[in-house]
mmCIF file of C-alpha atoms in Angstrom:
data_model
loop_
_atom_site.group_PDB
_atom_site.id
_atom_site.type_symbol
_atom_site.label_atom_id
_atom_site.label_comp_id
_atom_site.label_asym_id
_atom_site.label_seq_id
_atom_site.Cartn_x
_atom_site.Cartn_y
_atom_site.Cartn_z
ATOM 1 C CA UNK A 1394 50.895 24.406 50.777
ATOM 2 C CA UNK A 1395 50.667 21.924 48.290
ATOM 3 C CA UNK A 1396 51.057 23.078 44.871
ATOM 4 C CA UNK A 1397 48.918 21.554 42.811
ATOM 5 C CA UNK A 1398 46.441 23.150 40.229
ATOM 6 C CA UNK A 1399 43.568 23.037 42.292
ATOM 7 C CA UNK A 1400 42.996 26.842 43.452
ATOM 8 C CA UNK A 1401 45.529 27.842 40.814
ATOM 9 C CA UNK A 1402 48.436 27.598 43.159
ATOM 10 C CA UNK A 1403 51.938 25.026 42.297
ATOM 11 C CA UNK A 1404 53.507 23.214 44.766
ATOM 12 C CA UNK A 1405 56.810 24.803 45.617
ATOM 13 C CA UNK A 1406 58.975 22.825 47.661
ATOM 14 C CA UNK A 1407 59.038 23.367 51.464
ATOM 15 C CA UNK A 1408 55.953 25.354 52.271
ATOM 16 C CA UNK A 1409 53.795 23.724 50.183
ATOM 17 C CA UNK A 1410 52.318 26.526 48.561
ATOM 18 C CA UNK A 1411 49.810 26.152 46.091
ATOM 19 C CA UNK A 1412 50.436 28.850 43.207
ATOM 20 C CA UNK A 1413 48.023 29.634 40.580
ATOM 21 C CA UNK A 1414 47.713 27.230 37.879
ATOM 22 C CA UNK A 1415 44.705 26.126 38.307
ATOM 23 C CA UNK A 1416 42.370 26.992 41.059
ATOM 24 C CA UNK A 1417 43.054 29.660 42.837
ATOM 25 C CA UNK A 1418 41.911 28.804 45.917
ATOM 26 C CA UNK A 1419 44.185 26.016 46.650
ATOM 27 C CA UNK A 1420 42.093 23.613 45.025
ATOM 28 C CA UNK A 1421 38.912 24.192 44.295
ATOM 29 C CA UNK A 1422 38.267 22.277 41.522
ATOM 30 C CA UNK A 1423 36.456 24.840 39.182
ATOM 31 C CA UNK A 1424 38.318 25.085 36.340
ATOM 32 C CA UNK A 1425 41.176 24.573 37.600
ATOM 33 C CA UNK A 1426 42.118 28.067 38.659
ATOM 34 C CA UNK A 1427 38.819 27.612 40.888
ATOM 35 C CA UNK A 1428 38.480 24.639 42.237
ATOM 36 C CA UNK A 1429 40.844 22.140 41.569
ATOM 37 C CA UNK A 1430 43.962 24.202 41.033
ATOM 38 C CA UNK A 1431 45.565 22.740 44.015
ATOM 39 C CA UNK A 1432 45.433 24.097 46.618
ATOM 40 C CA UNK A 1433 45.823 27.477 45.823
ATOM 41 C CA UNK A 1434 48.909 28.319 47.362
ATOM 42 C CA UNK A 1435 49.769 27.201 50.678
ATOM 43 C CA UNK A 1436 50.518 30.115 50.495
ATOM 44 C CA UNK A 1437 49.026 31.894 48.837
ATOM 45 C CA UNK A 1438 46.685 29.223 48.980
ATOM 46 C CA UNK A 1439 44.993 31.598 47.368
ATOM 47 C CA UNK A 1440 45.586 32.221 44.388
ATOM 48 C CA UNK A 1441 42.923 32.238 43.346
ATOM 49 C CA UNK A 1442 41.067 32.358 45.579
ATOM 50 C CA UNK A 1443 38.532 30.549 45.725
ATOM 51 C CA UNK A 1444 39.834 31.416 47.952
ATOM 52 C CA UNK A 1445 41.422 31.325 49.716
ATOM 53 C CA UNK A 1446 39.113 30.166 54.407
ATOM 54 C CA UNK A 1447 37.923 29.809 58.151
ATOM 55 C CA UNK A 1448 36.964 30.288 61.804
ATOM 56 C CA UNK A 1449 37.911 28.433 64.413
ATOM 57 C CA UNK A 1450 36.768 25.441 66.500
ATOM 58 C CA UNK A 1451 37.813 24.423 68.332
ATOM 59 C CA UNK A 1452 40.052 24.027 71.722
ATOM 60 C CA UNK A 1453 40.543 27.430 73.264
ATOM 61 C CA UNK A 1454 42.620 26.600 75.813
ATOM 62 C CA UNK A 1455 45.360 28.658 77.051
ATOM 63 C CA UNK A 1456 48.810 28.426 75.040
ATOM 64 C CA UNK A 1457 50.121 28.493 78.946
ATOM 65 C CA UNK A 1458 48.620 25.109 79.819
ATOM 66 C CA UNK A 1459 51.371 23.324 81.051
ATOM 67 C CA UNK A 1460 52.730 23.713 77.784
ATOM 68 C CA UNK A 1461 55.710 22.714 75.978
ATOM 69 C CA UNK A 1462 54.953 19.559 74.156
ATOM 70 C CA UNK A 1463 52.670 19.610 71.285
ATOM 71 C CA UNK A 1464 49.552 17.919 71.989
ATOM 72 C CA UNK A 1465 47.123 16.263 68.811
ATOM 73 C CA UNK A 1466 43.566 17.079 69.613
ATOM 74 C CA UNK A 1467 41.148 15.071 68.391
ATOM 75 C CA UNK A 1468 39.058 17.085 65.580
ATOM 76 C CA UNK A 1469 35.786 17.623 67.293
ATOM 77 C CA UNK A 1470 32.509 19.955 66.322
ATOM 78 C CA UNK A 1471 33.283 23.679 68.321
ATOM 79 C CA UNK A 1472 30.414 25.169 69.771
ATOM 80 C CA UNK A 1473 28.285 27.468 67.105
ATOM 81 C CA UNK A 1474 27.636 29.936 69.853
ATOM 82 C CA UNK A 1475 30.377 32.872 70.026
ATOM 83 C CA UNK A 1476 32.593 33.132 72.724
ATOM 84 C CA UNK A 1477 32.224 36.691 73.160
ATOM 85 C CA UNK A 1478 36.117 37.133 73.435
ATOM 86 C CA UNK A 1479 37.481 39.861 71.208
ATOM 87 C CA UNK A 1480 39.529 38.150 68.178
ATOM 88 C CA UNK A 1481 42.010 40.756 67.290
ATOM 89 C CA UNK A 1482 43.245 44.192 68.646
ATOM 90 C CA UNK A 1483 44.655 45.714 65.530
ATOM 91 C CA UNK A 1484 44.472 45.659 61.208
ATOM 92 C CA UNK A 1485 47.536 45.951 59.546
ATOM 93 C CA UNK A 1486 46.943 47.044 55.719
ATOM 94 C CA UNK A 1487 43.591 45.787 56.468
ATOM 95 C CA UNK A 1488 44.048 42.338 57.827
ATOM 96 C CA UNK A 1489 43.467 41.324 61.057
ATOM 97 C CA UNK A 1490 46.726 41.178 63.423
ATOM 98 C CA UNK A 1491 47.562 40.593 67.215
ATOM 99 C CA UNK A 1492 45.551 37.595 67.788
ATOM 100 C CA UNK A 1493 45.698 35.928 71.344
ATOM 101 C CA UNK A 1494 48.557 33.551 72.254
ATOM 102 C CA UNK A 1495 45.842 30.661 72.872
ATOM 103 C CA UNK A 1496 44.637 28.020 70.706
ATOM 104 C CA UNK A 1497 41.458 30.085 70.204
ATOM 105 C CA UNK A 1498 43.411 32.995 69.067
ATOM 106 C CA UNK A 1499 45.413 30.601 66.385
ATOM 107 C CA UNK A 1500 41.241 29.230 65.101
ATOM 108 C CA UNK A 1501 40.922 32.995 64.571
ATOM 109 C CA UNK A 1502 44.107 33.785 63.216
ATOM 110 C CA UNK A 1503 43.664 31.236 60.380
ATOM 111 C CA UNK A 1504 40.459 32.205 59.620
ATOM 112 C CA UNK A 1505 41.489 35.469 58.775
ATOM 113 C CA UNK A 1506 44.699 34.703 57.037
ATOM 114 C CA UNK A 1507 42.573 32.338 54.947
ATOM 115 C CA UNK A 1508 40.258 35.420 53.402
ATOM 116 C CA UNK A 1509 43.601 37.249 53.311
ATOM 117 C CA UNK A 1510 45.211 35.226 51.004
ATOM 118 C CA UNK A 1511 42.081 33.883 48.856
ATOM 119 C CA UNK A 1512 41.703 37.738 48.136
ATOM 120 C CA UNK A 1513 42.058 39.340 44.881
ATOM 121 C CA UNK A 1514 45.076 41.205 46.670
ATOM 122 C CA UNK A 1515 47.081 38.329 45.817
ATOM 123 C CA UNK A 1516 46.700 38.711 42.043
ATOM 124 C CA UNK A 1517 48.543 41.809 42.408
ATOM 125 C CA UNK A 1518 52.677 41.646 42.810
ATOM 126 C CA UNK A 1519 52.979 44.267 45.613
ATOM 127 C CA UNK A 1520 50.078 43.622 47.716
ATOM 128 C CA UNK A 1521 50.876 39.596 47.428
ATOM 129 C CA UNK A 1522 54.352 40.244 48.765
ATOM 130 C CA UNK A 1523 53.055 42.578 51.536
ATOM 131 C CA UNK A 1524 50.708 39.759 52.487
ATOM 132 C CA UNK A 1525 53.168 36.708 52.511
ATOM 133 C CA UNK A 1526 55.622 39.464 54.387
ATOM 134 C CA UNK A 1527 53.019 39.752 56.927
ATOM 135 C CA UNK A 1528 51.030 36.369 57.895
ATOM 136 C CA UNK A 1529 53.938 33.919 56.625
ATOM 137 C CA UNK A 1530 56.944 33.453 59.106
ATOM 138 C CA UNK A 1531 60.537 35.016 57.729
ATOM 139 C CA UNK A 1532 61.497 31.663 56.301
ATOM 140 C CA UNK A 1533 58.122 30.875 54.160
ATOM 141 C CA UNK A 1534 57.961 33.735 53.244
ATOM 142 C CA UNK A 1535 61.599 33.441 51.538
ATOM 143 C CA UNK A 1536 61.063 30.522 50.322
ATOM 144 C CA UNK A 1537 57.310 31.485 48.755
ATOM 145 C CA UNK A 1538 57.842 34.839 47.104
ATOM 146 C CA UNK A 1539 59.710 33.787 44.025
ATOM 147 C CA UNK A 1540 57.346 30.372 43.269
ATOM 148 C CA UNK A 1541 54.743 32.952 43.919
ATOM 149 C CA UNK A 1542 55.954 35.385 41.434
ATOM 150 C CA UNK A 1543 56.191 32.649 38.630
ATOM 151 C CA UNK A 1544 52.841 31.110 39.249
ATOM 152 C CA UNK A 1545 51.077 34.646 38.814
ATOM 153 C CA UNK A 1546 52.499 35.046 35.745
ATOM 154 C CA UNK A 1547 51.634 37.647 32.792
ATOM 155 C CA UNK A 1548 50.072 33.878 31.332
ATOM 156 C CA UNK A 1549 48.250 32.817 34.570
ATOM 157 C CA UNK A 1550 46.486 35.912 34.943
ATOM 158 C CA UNK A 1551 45.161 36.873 31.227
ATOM 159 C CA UNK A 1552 43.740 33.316 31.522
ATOM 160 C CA UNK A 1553 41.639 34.425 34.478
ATOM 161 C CA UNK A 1554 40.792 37.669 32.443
ATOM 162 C CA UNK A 1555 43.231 39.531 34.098
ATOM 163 C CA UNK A 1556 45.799 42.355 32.377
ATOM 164 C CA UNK A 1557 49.073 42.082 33.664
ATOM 165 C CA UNK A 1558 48.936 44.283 36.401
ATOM 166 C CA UNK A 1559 46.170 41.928 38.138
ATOM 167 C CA UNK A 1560 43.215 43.890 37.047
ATOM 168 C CA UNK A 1561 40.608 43.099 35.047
ATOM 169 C CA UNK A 1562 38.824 44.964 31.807
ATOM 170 C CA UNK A 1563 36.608 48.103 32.390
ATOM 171 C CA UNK A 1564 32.970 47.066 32.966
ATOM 172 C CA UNK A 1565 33.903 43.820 34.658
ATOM 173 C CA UNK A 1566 34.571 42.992 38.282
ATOM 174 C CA UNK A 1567 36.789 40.121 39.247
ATOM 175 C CA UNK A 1568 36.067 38.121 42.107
ATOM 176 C CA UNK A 1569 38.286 35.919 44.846
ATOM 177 C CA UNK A 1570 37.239 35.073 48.165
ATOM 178 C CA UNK A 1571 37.063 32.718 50.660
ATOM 179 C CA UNK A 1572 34.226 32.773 52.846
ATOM 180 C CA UNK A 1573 35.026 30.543 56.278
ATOM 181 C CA UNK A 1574 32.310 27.891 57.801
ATOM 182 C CA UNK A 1575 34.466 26.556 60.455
ATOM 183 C CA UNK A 1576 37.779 25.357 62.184
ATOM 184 C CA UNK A 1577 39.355 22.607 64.156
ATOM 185 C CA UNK A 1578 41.972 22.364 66.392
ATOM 186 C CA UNK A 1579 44.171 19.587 64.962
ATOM 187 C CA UNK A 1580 47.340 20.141 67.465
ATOM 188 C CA UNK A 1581 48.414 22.955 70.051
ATOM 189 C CA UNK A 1582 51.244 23.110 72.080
ATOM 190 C CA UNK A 1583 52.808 26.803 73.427
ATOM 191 C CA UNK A 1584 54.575 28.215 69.949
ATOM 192 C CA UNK A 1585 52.681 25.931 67.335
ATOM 193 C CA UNK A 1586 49.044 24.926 66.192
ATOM 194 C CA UNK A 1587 47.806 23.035 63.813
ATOM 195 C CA UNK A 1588 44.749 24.577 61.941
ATOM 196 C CA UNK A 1589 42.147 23.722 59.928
ATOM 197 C CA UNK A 1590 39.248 25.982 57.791
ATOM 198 C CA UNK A 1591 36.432 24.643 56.240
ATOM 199 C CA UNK A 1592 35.139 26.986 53.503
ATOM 200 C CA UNK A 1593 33.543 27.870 50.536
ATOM 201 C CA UNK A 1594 35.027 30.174 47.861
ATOM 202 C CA UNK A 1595 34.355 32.370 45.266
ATOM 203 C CA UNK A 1596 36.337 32.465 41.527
ATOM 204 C CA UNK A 1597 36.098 34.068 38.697
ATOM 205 C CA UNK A 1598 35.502 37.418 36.521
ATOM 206 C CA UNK A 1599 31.448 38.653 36.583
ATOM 207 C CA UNK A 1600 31.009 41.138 33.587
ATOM 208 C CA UNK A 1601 28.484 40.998 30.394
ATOM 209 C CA UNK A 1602 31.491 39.769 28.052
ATOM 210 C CA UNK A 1603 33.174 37.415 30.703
ATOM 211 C CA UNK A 1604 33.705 33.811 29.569
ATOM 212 C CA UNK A 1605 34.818 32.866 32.774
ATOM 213 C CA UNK A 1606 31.788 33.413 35.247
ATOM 214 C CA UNK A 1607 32.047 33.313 39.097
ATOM 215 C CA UNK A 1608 31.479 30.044 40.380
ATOM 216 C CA UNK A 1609 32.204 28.051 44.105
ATOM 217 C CA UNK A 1610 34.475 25.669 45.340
ATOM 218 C CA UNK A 1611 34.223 23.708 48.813
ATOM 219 C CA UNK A 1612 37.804 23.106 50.148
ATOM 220 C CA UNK A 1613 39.663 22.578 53.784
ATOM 221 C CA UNK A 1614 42.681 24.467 54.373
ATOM 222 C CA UNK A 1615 45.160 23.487 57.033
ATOM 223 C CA UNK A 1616 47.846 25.581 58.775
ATOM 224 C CA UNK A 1617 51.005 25.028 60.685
ATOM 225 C CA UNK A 1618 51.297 28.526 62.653
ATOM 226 C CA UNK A 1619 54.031 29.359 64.482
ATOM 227 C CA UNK A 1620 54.073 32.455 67.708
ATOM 228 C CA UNK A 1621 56.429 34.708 66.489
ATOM 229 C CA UNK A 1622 57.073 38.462 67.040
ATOM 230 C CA UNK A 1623 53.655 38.613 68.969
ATOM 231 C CA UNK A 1624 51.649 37.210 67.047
ATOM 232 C CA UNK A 1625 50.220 33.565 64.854
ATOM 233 C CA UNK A 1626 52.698 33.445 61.763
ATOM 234 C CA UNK A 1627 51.934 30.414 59.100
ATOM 235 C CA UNK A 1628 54.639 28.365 58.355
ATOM 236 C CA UNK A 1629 53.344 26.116 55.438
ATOM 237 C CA UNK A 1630 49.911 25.118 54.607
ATOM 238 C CA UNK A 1631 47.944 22.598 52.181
ATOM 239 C CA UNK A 1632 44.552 22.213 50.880
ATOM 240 C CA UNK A 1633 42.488 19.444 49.785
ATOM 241 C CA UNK A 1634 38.902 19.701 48.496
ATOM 242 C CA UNK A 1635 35.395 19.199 50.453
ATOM 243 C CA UNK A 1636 33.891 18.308 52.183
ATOM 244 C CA UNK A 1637 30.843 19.678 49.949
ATOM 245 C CA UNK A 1638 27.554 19.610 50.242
ATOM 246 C CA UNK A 1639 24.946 18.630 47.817
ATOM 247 C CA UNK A 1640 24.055 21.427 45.397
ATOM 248 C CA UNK A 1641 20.903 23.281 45.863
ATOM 249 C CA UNK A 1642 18.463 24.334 43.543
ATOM 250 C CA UNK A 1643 19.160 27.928 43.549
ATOM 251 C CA UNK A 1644 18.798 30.046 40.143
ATOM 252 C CA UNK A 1645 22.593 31.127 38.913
ATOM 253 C CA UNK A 1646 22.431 35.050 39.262
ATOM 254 C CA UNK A 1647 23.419 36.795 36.114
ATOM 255 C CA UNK A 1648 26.493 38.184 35.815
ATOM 256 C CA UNK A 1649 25.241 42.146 36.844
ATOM 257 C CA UNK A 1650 23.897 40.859 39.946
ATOM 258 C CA UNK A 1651 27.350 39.359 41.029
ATOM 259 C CA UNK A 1652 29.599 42.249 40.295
ATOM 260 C CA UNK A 1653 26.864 44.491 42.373
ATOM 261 C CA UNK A 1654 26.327 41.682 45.257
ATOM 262 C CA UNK A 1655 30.881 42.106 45.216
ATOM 263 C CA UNK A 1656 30.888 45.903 45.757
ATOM 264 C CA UNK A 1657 27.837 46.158 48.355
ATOM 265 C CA UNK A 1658 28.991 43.219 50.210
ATOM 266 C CA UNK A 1659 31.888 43.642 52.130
ATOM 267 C CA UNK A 1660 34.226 40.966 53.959
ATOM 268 C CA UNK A 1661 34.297 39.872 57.772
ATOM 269 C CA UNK A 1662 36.460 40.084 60.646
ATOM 270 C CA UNK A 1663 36.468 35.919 61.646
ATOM 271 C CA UNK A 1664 36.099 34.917 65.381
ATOM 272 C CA UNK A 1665 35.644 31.782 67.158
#
């Protein structure tokens, strides 16, 4: 994950993790937080969210196929119709776990680590170290926790509007998420893929005295996973921004009608 203020999220060495700073979404250029932060953690790529991402497209072919050597795949449009195979067996802590050992499995494992970690979960210290403990593989997740620690800092997160716990002031709902368009298989071989999510995210704190209203971010977030233990572990990651489409013409909903839209509206289980 590349660290850079896009999403919010500092580059921090290996992994390139973006850590908040400026967008939280690893790089959605919003204020910086959103948008442009960097890409929001690599990691964490979220940070902010904006979170941080995905479904897949891509290549489903079996991670048996002949296998060994890692393979680059041209990037090519996936089909829009479903598959109809099931993405994911289990939840843990309410993320999406056992995903197929196939290159279809690893589209809809980064999918679904992407909305993982451009949640507002990672604003919090505990539930940000359960989730790099669980999607990142034993060495990222080493090497990410500290960098993490320090880019959420007491600082980081009163400029988002947040108290230093992670939560914001009573009456106001803060938002983070990443909302994935699509994937691409950008290399596959038997124990690694190469992964990348086209989304759209969501950043900032909806709430009649907020100074920081929600606004979106288009970004691309790539993953290097890694089969271990059963199951698609990442083991760094980097954003960039776009592509993005031309804005539409679409009223700006006042800030009541995002903080309801947040609590009626609830998240997806990604699938290619």
């Amino acid at each position: 994950m590349s660290t850079s203020g896009e999403h919010g999220y500092p580059d921090t060495g290996q992994t390139r993790t973006h850590l908040p700073g400026g967008d939280p979404y690893g790089g959605a250029p919003r204020r910086t937080p959103r948008s442009s932060s960097r890409s929001l953690i690599t990691v964490v790529g979220v940070v902010v969210l904006l979170i941080a991402a995905i479904a897949f497209a891509n290549r489903g072919s079996s991670s048996k196929d002949g296998g060994a050597k890692a393979r680059t795949v041209e990037p090519e449009a996936a089909p829009t119709a479903p598959s109809g195979t099931r993405p994911v067996r289990t939840k843990n802590t309410g993320v999406p776990t056992g995903f197929a050992h196939t290159a279809q499995g690893a589209q809809s494992a980064a999918s679904n680590y992407a909305v993982a970690l451009g949640s507002t979960s990672m604003f919090k210290r505990d539930s940000r170290h359960a989730l790099l403990k669980m999607l990142y593989t034993s060495d990222a997740e080493a090497a990410l926790q500290e960098p993490m620690d320090k880019a959420y800092s007491a600082a980081f997160l009163a400029r988002m509007g947040l108290d230093a716990a992670g939560n914001p002031p009573k009456g106001s709902t803060f938002v983070s998420r990443v909302v994935p368009v699509g994937t691409s298989v950008r290399a596959y071989a038997d124990d690694k893929a190469k992964i990348a999510v086209w989304y759209t995210g969501l950043i900032g704190m909806a709430g009649s005295n907020s100074t920081d209203p929600v606004t979106s971010s288009w970004k691309t977030w790539t993953f290097d996973l890694r089969w271990s233990g059963g199951d698609w572990k990442i083991a760094s990651d980097t954003q960039r921004n776009g592509p993005a489409p031309v804005p539409g013409d679409d009223k700006a909903a006042a800030s009541d009608e995002i903080s309801k839209a947040t609590e009626e509206y609830g998240g997806f289980t990604y699938a290619r």
